[in-house]
Coordinates of C-alpha atoms and ligand atoms in Angstrom, one line a residue:
X610 CA -49.3 16.5 -10.4
X611 CA -51.0 13.4 -11.5
X612 CA -49.5 10.5 -9.7
X613 CA -49.9 8.5 -12.9
X614 CA -47.7 10.9 -14.8
X615 CA -45.1 8.3 -15.7
X616 CA -43.3 10.8 -17.9
X617 CA -41.8 12.1 -14.7
X618 CA -39.7 9.0 -14.6
X619 CA -37.6 9.1 -17.8
X620 CA -36.7 5.9 -19.6
X621 CA -33.1 5.8 -18.1
X622 CA -34.4 6.2 -14.5
X623 CA -32.9 3.4 -12.5
X624 CA -35.2 1.3 -10.3
X625 CA -33.4 -1.0 -7.9
X626 CA -33.1 -2.4 -4.4
X627 CA -30.2 -2.1 -1.9
X628 CA -28.5 -4.3 0.7
X629 CA -25.2 -4.3 2.6
X630 CA -22.6 -7.0 2.9
X631 CA -22.6 -7.7 6.7
X632 CA -26.4 -7.6 6.8
X633 CA -27.0 -10.4 4.2
X634 CA -23.9 -12.3 3.2
X635 CA -23.2 -14.6 6.2
X636 CA -19.9 -16.6 6.3
X637 CA -18.0 -13.5 7.4
X638 CA -14.7 -15.4 7.8
X639 CA -15.0 -17.7 4.7
X640 CA -12.3 -18.1 2.1
X641 CA -9.6 -16.2 4.0
X642 CA -11.7 -13.1 4.9
X643 CA -10.4 -11.0 7.8
X644 CA -12.9 -10.2 10.6
X645 CA -14.7 -6.9 10.6
X646 CA -15.6 -4.7 13.5
X647 CA -19.2 -5.9 13.1
X648 CA -18.1 -9.5 13.5
X649 CA -16.3 -8.5 16.7
X650 CA -19.2 -6.4 17.9
X651 CA -21.9 -9.0 17.4
X652 CA -19.7 -11.6 19.1
X653 CA -19.4 -9.4 22.2
X654 CA -22.2 -10.3 24.7
X655 CA -24.9 -7.7 25.1
X656 CA -24.2 -5.7 22.0
X657 CA -27.1 -6.9 19.8
X658 CA -30.7 -8.0 20.4
X659 CA -30.8 -11.7 21.1
X660 CA -27.1 -11.9 20.5
X661 CA -27.8 -11.9 16.8
X662 CA -24.9 -11.9 14.4
X663 CA -24.2 -11.9 10.7
X664 CA -22.6 -15.4 10.9
X665 CA -25.4 -16.8 8.6
X666 CA -27.7 -13.8 7.9
X667 CA -29.3 -14.5 4.5
X668 CA -26.5 -16.8 3.4
X669 CA -26.2 -14.6 0.4
X670 CA -22.5 -15.5 0.1
X671 CA -23.6 -19.0 -1.1
X672 CA -27.0 -18.1 -2.5
X673 CA -26.1 -15.0 -4.5
X674 CA -26.9 -16.7 -7.9
X675 CA -30.5 -17.6 -6.7
X676 CA -30.8 -14.1 -5.3
X677 CA -29.9 -12.5 -8.6
X678 CA -32.4 -14.8 -10.3
X679 CA -35.0 -13.5 -7.8
X680 CA -34.1 -9.9 -8.6
X681 CA -34.5 -10.6 -12.2
X682 CA -37.9 -12.2 -11.7
X683 CA -39.0 -9.1 -9.7
X684 CA -37.9 -6.9 -12.6
X685 CA -35.1 -4.9 -10.8
X686 CA -33.0 -2.8 -13.1
X687 CA -30.2 -2.2 -10.6
X688 CA -28.9 -3.7 -7.4
X689 CA -26.9 -1.7 -4.8
X690 CA -24.7 -4.0 -2.7
X691 CA -21.6 -3.2 -0.6
X692 CA -18.2 -4.8 -0.6
X693 CA -16.8 -6.2 2.6
X694 CA -13.3 -4.6 2.8
X695 CA -12.0 -7.4 4.9
X696 CA -12.9 -10.1 2.4
X697 CA -10.8 -8.4 -0.2
X698 CA -8.0 -7.2 2.2
X699 CA -8.0 -9.4 5.3
X700 CA -5.6 -7.0 7.1
X701 CA -7.3 -4.0 5.7
X702 CA -4.2 -3.1 3.7
X703 CA -1.5 -4.8 1.8
X704 CA -2.2 -8.4 0.8
X705 CA -5.2 -9.0 -1.5
X706 CA -7.3 -12.1 -0.9
X707 CA -8.2 -13.3 -4.3
X708 CA -11.0 -15.6 -3.2
X709 CA -12.8 -12.7 -1.5
X710 CA -12.4 -10.5 -4.5
X711 CA -13.7 -13.3 -6.7
X712 CA -17.0 -13.4 -4.8
X713 CA -17.7 -9.8 -5.9
X714 CA -16.6 -10.5 -9.4
X715 CA -19.0 -13.5 -9.6
X716 CA -21.8 -11.3 -8.1
X717 CA -21.2 -8.5 -10.6
X718 CA -21.0 -10.9 -13.5
X719 CA -24.2 -12.6 -12.5
X720 CA -26.0 -9.3 -12.2
X721 CA -24.8 -8.1 -15.6
X722 CA -25.8 -11.5 -17.2
X723 CA -29.2 -11.0 -15.7
X724 CA -29.4 -7.5 -17.2
X725 CA -29.2 -5.9 -13.7
X726 CA -26.8 -2.9 -13.2
X727 CA -24.4 -3.4 -10.4
X728 CA -24.1 -0.4 -8.0
X729 CA -21.3 -0.9 -5.5
X730 CA -20.7 0.8 -2.1
X731 CA -17.2 0.5 -0.9
X732 CA -17.9 1.0 2.8
X733 CA -21.1 0.1 4.5
X734 CA -19.8 0.0 8.1
X735 CA -17.7 -3.3 8.2
X736 CA -14.2 -1.9 8.9
X737 CA -11.5 -4.6 9.0
X738 CA -10.8 -5.4 12.6
X739 CA -7.1 -5.3 11.9
X740 CA -7.5 -1.6 11.0
X741 CA -9.5 -0.9 14.1
X742 CA -6.6 -2.3 16.1
X743 CA -4.6 0.6 14.5
X744 CA -7.2 3.2 15.5
X745 CA -9.6 2.6 12.7
X746 CA -11.3 5.8 11.6
X747 CA -9.4 7.7 14.2
X748 CA -6.1 7.1 12.4
X749 CA -5.3 9.7 9.8
X750 CA -3.6 7.0 7.7
X751 CA -7.0 5.5 7.0
X752 CA -7.5 7.9 4.1
X753 CA -4.7 6.2 2.3
X754 CA -5.7 2.7 3.3
X755 CA -9.2 3.3 2.0
X756 CA -8.0 4.8 -1.3
X757 CA -5.7 1.7 -1.8
X758 CA -8.6 -0.6 -1.2
X759 CA -10.9 1.4 -3.4
X760 CA -8.3 1.2 -6.2
X761 CA -8.2 -2.6 -5.9
X762 CA -12.0 -2.6 -6.4
X763 CA -12.0 -0.2 -9.3
X764 CA -9.6 -2.4 -11.1
X765 CA -11.4 -5.7 -10.3
X766 CA -15.0 -4.7 -10.9
X767 CA -15.0 -2.8 -14.2
X768 CA -18.6 -3.5 -14.9
X769 CA -20.0 -1.4 -12.0
X770 CA -22.5 1.2 -13.1
X771 CA -22.3 3.5 -10.1
X772 CA -19.7 3.7 -7.3
X773 CA -20.4 5.0 -3.9
X774 CA -17.5 5.5 -1.5
X775 CA -19.2 5.6 2.0
X776 CA -22.6 4.8 3.3
X777 CA -23.9 7.3 5.8
X778 CA -20.8 8.8 7.4
X779 CA -23.0 10.5 10.0
X780 CA -24.2 7.1 11.3
X781 CA -20.6 5.8 11.4
X782 CA -19.5 8.7 13.6
X783 CA -22.7 9.2 15.7
X784 CA -23.6 5.5 16.2
X785 CA -20.1 4.0 16.2
X786 CA -18.1 6.6 18.1
X787 CA -20.4 8.9 20.0
X788 CA -23.4 6.9 21.2
X789 CA -21.8 3.5 20.8
X790 CA -24.9 1.6 19.7
X791 CA -23.1 0.5 16.6
X792 CA -19.6 -1.0 16.0
X793 CA -17.0 -0.3 17.2
X794 CA -19.2 0.9 20.2
X795 CA -17.2 3.8 21.4
X796 CA -18.8 6.6 23.5
X797 CA -16.5 9.6 23.1
X798 CA -17.4 13.1 22.2
X799 CA -13.9 14.0 21.2
X800 CA -13.6 11.1 18.8
X801 CA -16.7 11.9 16.7
X802 CA -15.5 14.9 14.8
X803 CA -12.1 13.3 14.1
X804 CA -13.9 10.2 12.7
X805 CA -16.1 12.3 10.5
X806 CA -13.2 14.2 9.2
X807 CA -11.2 11.1 8.4
X808 CA -14.3 9.5 6.7
X809 CA -14.5 12.6 4.5
X810 CA -10.8 12.5 3.7
X811 CA -11.0 8.8 2.9
X812 CA -14.0 9.5 0.6
X813 CA -12.1 12.3 -1.2
X814 CA -9.0 10.2 -1.6
X815 CA -11.0 7.3 -3.1
X816 CA -12.7 9.7 -5.6
X817 CA -9.2 10.9 -6.6
X818 CA -8.0 7.3 -6.9
X819 CA -11.0 6.6 -9.2
X820 CA -10.1 9.6 -11.5
X821 CA -6.5 8.4 -11.5
X822 CA -7.7 5.0 -12.5
X823 CA -9.5 6.5 -15.4
X824 CA -13.0 5.4 -14.2
X825 CA -15.7 6.6 -16.5
X826 CA -18.9 5.6 -14.6
X827 CA -20.3 8.0 -12.0
X828 CA -18.9 8.0 -8.5
X829 CA -20.4 9.7 -5.4
X830 CA -21.1 9.4 -1.7
X831 CA -24.2 8.2 0.2
X832 CA -25.5 10.3 3.0
X833 CA -28.6 10.0 5.1
X834 CA -30.6 13.2 5.3
X835 CA -33.6 14.3 7.4
X836 CA -35.4 17.6 6.9
X837 CA -35.3 19.2 10.4
X838 CA -38.4 21.1 11.3
X839 CA -39.0 23.0 14.6
X840 CA -41.4 21.6 17.2
X841 CA -42.7 25.1 17.8
X842 CA -41.9 28.7 16.6
X843 CA -40.0 29.5 19.8
X844 CA -36.5 30.9 19.3
X845 CA -35.1 28.0 21.3
X846 CA -36.7 25.4 19.0
X847 CA -35.7 27.3 15.9
X848 CA -32.1 27.3 17.1
X849 CA -32.3 23.6 18.0
X850 CA -33.5 22.9 14.5
X851 CA -30.6 24.8 13.0
X852 CA -28.1 22.8 15.2
X853 CA -29.7 19.5 14.3
X854 CA -29.5 20.4 10.6
X855 CA -25.9 21.4 10.9
X856 CA -25.0 18.3 12.8
X857 CA -26.7 15.7 10.7
X858 CA -27.2 17.1 7.2
X859 CA -24.6 19.8 6.6
X860 CA -21.6 18.3 8.6
X861 CA -20.8 16.1 5.6
X862 CA -22.2 17.9 2.5
X863 CA -20.8 21.4 3.3
X864 CA -17.2 20.3 3.4
X865 CA -17.7 18.3 0.2
X866 CA -19.4 21.1 -1.7
X867 CA -18.0 24.2 0.0
X868 CA -14.7 23.1 1.5
X869 CA -15.6 24.0 5.0
X870 CA -17.6 22.8 8.0
X871 CA -20.7 24.7 9.1
X872 CA -19.8 27.3 11.8
X873 CA -22.4 25.8 14.1
X874 CA -20.3 22.7 14.6
X875 CA -17.7 24.5 16.7
X876 CA -20.5 25.5 19.0
X877 CA -22.1 22.1 19.1
X878 CA -18.9 20.2 19.9
X879 CA -17.3 22.9 22.1
X880 CA -13.9 21.9 23.3
X881 CA -14.1 18.6 21.4
X882 CA -14.0 20.5 18.1
X883 CA -10.5 20.3 16.6
X884 CA -8.6 22.5 14.2
X885 CA -8.3 20.6 10.9
X886 CA -5.4 21.3 8.4
X887 CA -6.9 23.4 5.7
X888 CA -5.1 21.3 3.0
X889 CA -7.3 18.3 4.0
X890 CA -10.2 20.1 2.2
X891 CA -8.4 19.7 -1.2
X892 CA -9.1 16.0 -0.8
X893 CA -12.5 16.3 0.7
X894 CA -13.9 18.5 -2.0
X895 CA -12.9 16.3 -4.9
X896 CA -15.6 16.8 -7.5
X897 CA -18.4 14.2 -7.5
X898 CA -20.7 12.9 -10.1
X899 CA -23.7 12.3 -7.9
X900 CA -24.9 12.2 -4.3
X901 CA -26.9 9.2 -3.0
X902 CA -29.5 10.2 -0.4
X903 CA -30.9 7.7 2.1
X904 CA -34.3 8.9 3.3
X905 CA -36.3 7.3 6.1
X906 CA -37.9 10.1 8.2
X907 CA -37.9 13.7 9.2
X908 CA -36.8 15.2 12.5
X909 CA -39.0 17.4 14.6
X910 CA -36.6 19.3 16.8
X911 CA -37.2 20.6 20.3
X912 CA -34.7 22.4 22.4
X913 CA -33.5 20.3 25.3
X914 CA -30.4 21.5 27.2
X915 CA -29.7 17.9 28.3
X916 CA -29.6 16.4 24.9
X917 CA -26.1 15.4 23.9
X918 CA -24.4 17.2 21.0
X919 CA -27.1 19.3 19.2
X920 CA -29.3 19.9 22.3
X921 CA -32.3 18.9 20.2
X922 CA -34.7 16.0 20.8
X923 CA -37.1 14.6 18.3
X924 CA -40.7 15.1 19.2
X925 CA -43.3 12.3 18.8
X926 CA -46.2 13.3 16.6
X927 CA -49.4 11.9 17.9
X928 CA -51.1 11.9 14.5
X929 CA -48.4 10.2 12.6
X930 CA -47.8 6.5 11.8
X931 CA -44.5 5.1 13.1
X932 CA -42.7 2.1 11.8
X933 CA -41.3 -0.8 13.9
X934 CA -38.1 1.1 14.3
X935 CA -40.0 4.0 15.8
X936 CA -39.5 6.2 12.7
X937 CA -42.2 8.6 11.7
X938 CA -43.7 8.0 8.3
X939 CA -43.4 11.3 6.5
X940 CA -43.3 11.1 2.7
X941 CA -43.5 14.9 2.1
X942 CA -40.2 15.0 4.0
X943 CA -38.6 13.3 1.0
X944 CA -39.8 16.1 -1.4
X945 CA -38.6 18.7 1.2
X946 CA -35.1 17.2 1.7
X947 CA -34.5 16.8 -2.1
X948 CA -35.6 20.4 -2.7
X949 CA -33.4 21.5 0.2
X950 CA -30.4 19.7 -1.2
X951 CA -30.8 21.2 -4.7
X952 CA -31.3 24.7 -3.3
X953 CA -28.2 24.5 -1.1
X954 CA -25.8 22.5 -3.2
X955 CA -27.0 23.0 -6.7
X956 CA -27.9 20.9 -9.7
X957 CA -26.0 17.7 -8.7
X958 CA -27.6 14.4 -9.9
X959 CA -29.1 12.5 -7.0
X960 CA -30.1 8.9 -6.4
X961 CA -32.4 7.8 -3.6
X962 CA -30.0 5.0 -2.5
X963 CA -32.2 3.8 0.4
X964 CA -35.8 4.2 1.3
X965 CA -38.1 1.7 3.0
X966 CA -39.7 0.6 6.3
X967 CA -39.8 -2.1 8.9
X968 CA -43.3 -3.1 9.7
X969 CA -44.7 -6.1 11.5
X970 CA -45.2 -8.6 8.7
X971 CA -47.9 -11.3 9.2
X972 CA -46.7 -14.9 8.8
X973 CA -46.3 -16.3 5.3
X974 CA -49.5 -17.9 4.1
X975 CA -49.6 -21.4 2.6
X976 CA -49.9 -20.1 -1.0
X977 CA -46.6 -18.5 -0.4
X978 CA -47.3 -14.9 0.1
X979 CA -46.8 -12.2 2.7
X980 CA -49.3 -9.4 2.8
X981 CA -47.6 -6.1 3.8
X982 CA -50.0 -3.3 3.0
X983 CA -48.2 -0.8 5.2
X984 CA -45.0 -1.3 3.3
X985 CA -46.8 -1.0 0.0
X986 CA -48.3 2.3 1.2
X987 CA -45.0 3.5 2.4
X988 CA -43.3 2.9 -0.9
X989 CA -46.1 4.3 -2.9
X990 CA -46.2 7.6 -0.9
X991 CA -42.4 8.0 -1.1
X992 CA -42.2 7.3 -4.8
X993 CA -44.9 9.9 -5.3
X994 CA -43.0 12.4 -3.1
X995 CA -39.8 11.7 -5.1
X996 CA -41.8 12.4 -8.3
X997 CA -43.0 15.7 -6.8
X998 CA -39.4 16.7 -6.2
X999 CA -38.5 15.8 -9.8
X1000 CA -41.5 17.9 -11.0
X1001 CA -39.9 20.8 -9.0
X1002 CA -36.7 20.3 -10.9
X1003 CA -34.6 18.1 -8.7
X1004 CA -32.4 15.8 -10.9
X1005 CA -33.2 12.4 -9.4
X1006 CA -31.8 9.6 -11.5
X1007 CA -32.9 6.5 -9.6
X1008 CA -34.5 4.9 -6.6
X1009 CA -33.4 1.9 -4.5
X1010 CA -35.7 0.2 -2.0
X1011 CA -34.2 -0.7 1.3
X1012 CA -34.2 -3.6 1.3
X1013 CA -34.3 -6.5 -1.1
X1014 CA -34.3 -9.0 1.7
X1015 CA -35.2 -9.1 5.4
X1016 CA -31.8 -9.0 7.0
X1017 CA -29.7 -8.3 10.1
X1018 CA -30.7 -4.8 11.2
X1019 CA -27.4 -4.2 12.9
X1020 CA -27.7 -4.1 16.7
X1021 CA -31.5 -4.7 16.4
X1022 CA -30.7 -8.2 15.0
X1023 CA -33.3 -10.0 13.0
X1024 CA -36.2 -8.4 14.9
X1025 CA -36.8 -5.7 12.3
X1026 CA -37.8 -6.7 8.8
X1027 CA -37.2 -4.2 6.0
X1028 CA -37.3 -6.6 3.0
X1029 CA -39.7 -6.6 0.1
X1030 CA -38.8 -10.3 0.1
X1031 CA -39.4 -12.2 3.3
X1032 CA -36.6 -14.5 4.5
X1033 CA -37.3 -17.4 6.8
X1034 CA -34.0 -17.4 8.8
X1035 CA -34.4 -21.1 9.7
X1036 CA -34.8 -22.4 6.2
X1037 CA -33.5 -19.5 4.1
X1038 CA -36.7 -19.6 2.1
X1039 CA -37.2 -16.4 0.2
X1040 CA -40.9 -15.3 -0.3
X1041 CA -41.7 -12.1 -2.2
X1042 CA -44.1 -9.9 -0.2
X1043 CA -46.9 -8.0 -1.8
X1044 CA -44.6 -5.0 -1.7
X1045 CA -42.2 -6.8 -4.0
X1046 CA -45.0 -7.4 -6.5
X1047 CA -46.2 -3.8 -6.2
X1048 CA -42.6 -2.5 -6.8
X1049 CA -42.2 -4.8 -9.8
X1050 CA -45.3 -3.3 -11.3
X1051 CA -44.0 0.2 -10.6
X1052 CA -40.8 -0.7 -12.5
X1053 CA -42.6 -2.4 -15.3
X1054 CA -44.9 0.5 -15.9
X1055 CA -42.1 3.2 -15.5
X1056 CA -43.8 4.5 -12.4
X1057 CA -47.4 4.5 -13.7
X1058 CA -48.5 1.7 -11.4
X1059 CA -48.0 3.9 -8.5
X1060 CA -51.7 4.5 -8.2
X1061 CA -52.8 0.9 -8.1
X1062 CA -53.9 -0.4 -4.7
Ligands
FCB45 C1 -29.7 2.7 7.1 C2 -28.5 1.8 6.8 C3 -29.0 0.4 6.3 C4 -30.2 -0.1 7.1 C5 -31.3 0.9 7.1 C6 -32.6 0.5 7.8 O1 -29.3 3.7 8.0 O2 -27.7 2.3 5.8 O3 -27.9 -0.5 6.4 O4 -29.8 -0.5 8.4 O5 -30.8 2.1 7.7

C-alpha cells in the first residue's frame, strides 16, 4: 500500500477528536449537577496522583465556545464528547436538571454551527453518586435507570451524528470494581462479572430506547481492544493468551454479537462466575449500527499463576518504545485488532473512537508552539495501520484522536498529557502542538498528508 493512497479514506470518512466530561469540563457541581463517583473518588485522600481532581480541569464547561472555535480552526470534522449523567439527572433518575441539559444543547448547537458533527457518549465513567449509593452498577435496576437517562438525551440532542452508549465497559469493571484504581475503587472479584453484565444490559436497554424513540442516526458501543499475542510458543503462554483475549476483548463483544459469554470466563472467574438469566441476552444483543474501538496498545501475554483473573502478565518488549503511561507503541496491532474484529464479528461498521499517546512534552516556546514529534509519529503510524486494515476490507468509517486537550488522566491526575492541544492548567491557555497541525493537514488532505514529516 502506498501511504499516500488517500482514496483509502473516502470523502465521508469522519476525522475527529475525543474527550470525556469529567476529564475536561470542570465545575462538576455547577448549575444543580449531582456529584459523580469521580467527584467523590478524587476528593478521597490518596486516590489520585497529587490529589488532582476534575474541579477545574480544562474549564471546558465555561470555555466550550472557544474550544469549539479551536476545533474549527484545526479543521476537525467531528467531536466525540461525553455527557455527565449527573448534570442532567442529579439523582441519576427522576428529576431532570434543565440547566445541565442546556449545557449539552449549547455545546451540540455550537458544534453544528461550526460545521462539526457532534458524537455523544452517554457514559464515560462518571456515574451519579446517588446511584452508587443504591449499589451503582451492581444493582440490576441500573439497566432501566440508564435507559431512562438515555431517552432524555435522545430527545434533547436531536442533532447528534453518532451515539455511543458506554465507553470501555471492561475498564469500568476491571479498574472500578476489581483492581480499584478507578472509581468507585472496589476490589472485589465477585463484583466484576455482575458489573460487566449490568453494563451490557444497560447498553442493550439504551439501544432499545433509541429505536423506540425513532432515532435514525447510528448507535453503538465503545470498547477498548488489544490484540493478545503470546510471549512464547509454550502451551502455557498460548493458554494465557486465550484467557487474556476472552477476558478483555470477547467478554463484551461475544454477548452483544452471539448472545453468550465466552466459555473461558467461567474458568477465569471460578466461583465468582454467576448464572445469568438467559432472557437478559435479549436486551444485550439488541442490534447495533457500529462498534467504536479504542486502541492504544497490544498485550504480550505470559502465563503467571499468581496474576489475578486471567493468570496472564504483559511482558515488556526491550526493543519497543513505551509512552509515558507505560504503554507499548505498536501500530500494527491496530491493523491486527481491526482484522480480528471483522473476522470474528462480521462486517459491522467501525469507528476508531480513541487513539493517541501521552508523551513528555517540552515546554511551550515563546512563539506559542509545542514540538511533540513522538506524538506526530504515533498518530502517523496508527493512521497508516488503520488504512491498512481498510485495504484488507475492514469497514472503518472514522477516526478520533485521544485527545483534543491535555486533561485529567483519571487517577494519574494531570501528570500525563494526551492532548494534541497543550493546556496550561494555571492560565487555561490552549496551545496547539505540532501534532494538532499535523492532524489538521491529514484531515485537509483526506489522509494524503500522512507521509509528511
Ligand atoms: C481510555 C479512556 C480515556 C483516556 C484514555 C487515555 O481508556 O477511555 O478516557 O483516559 O484511555
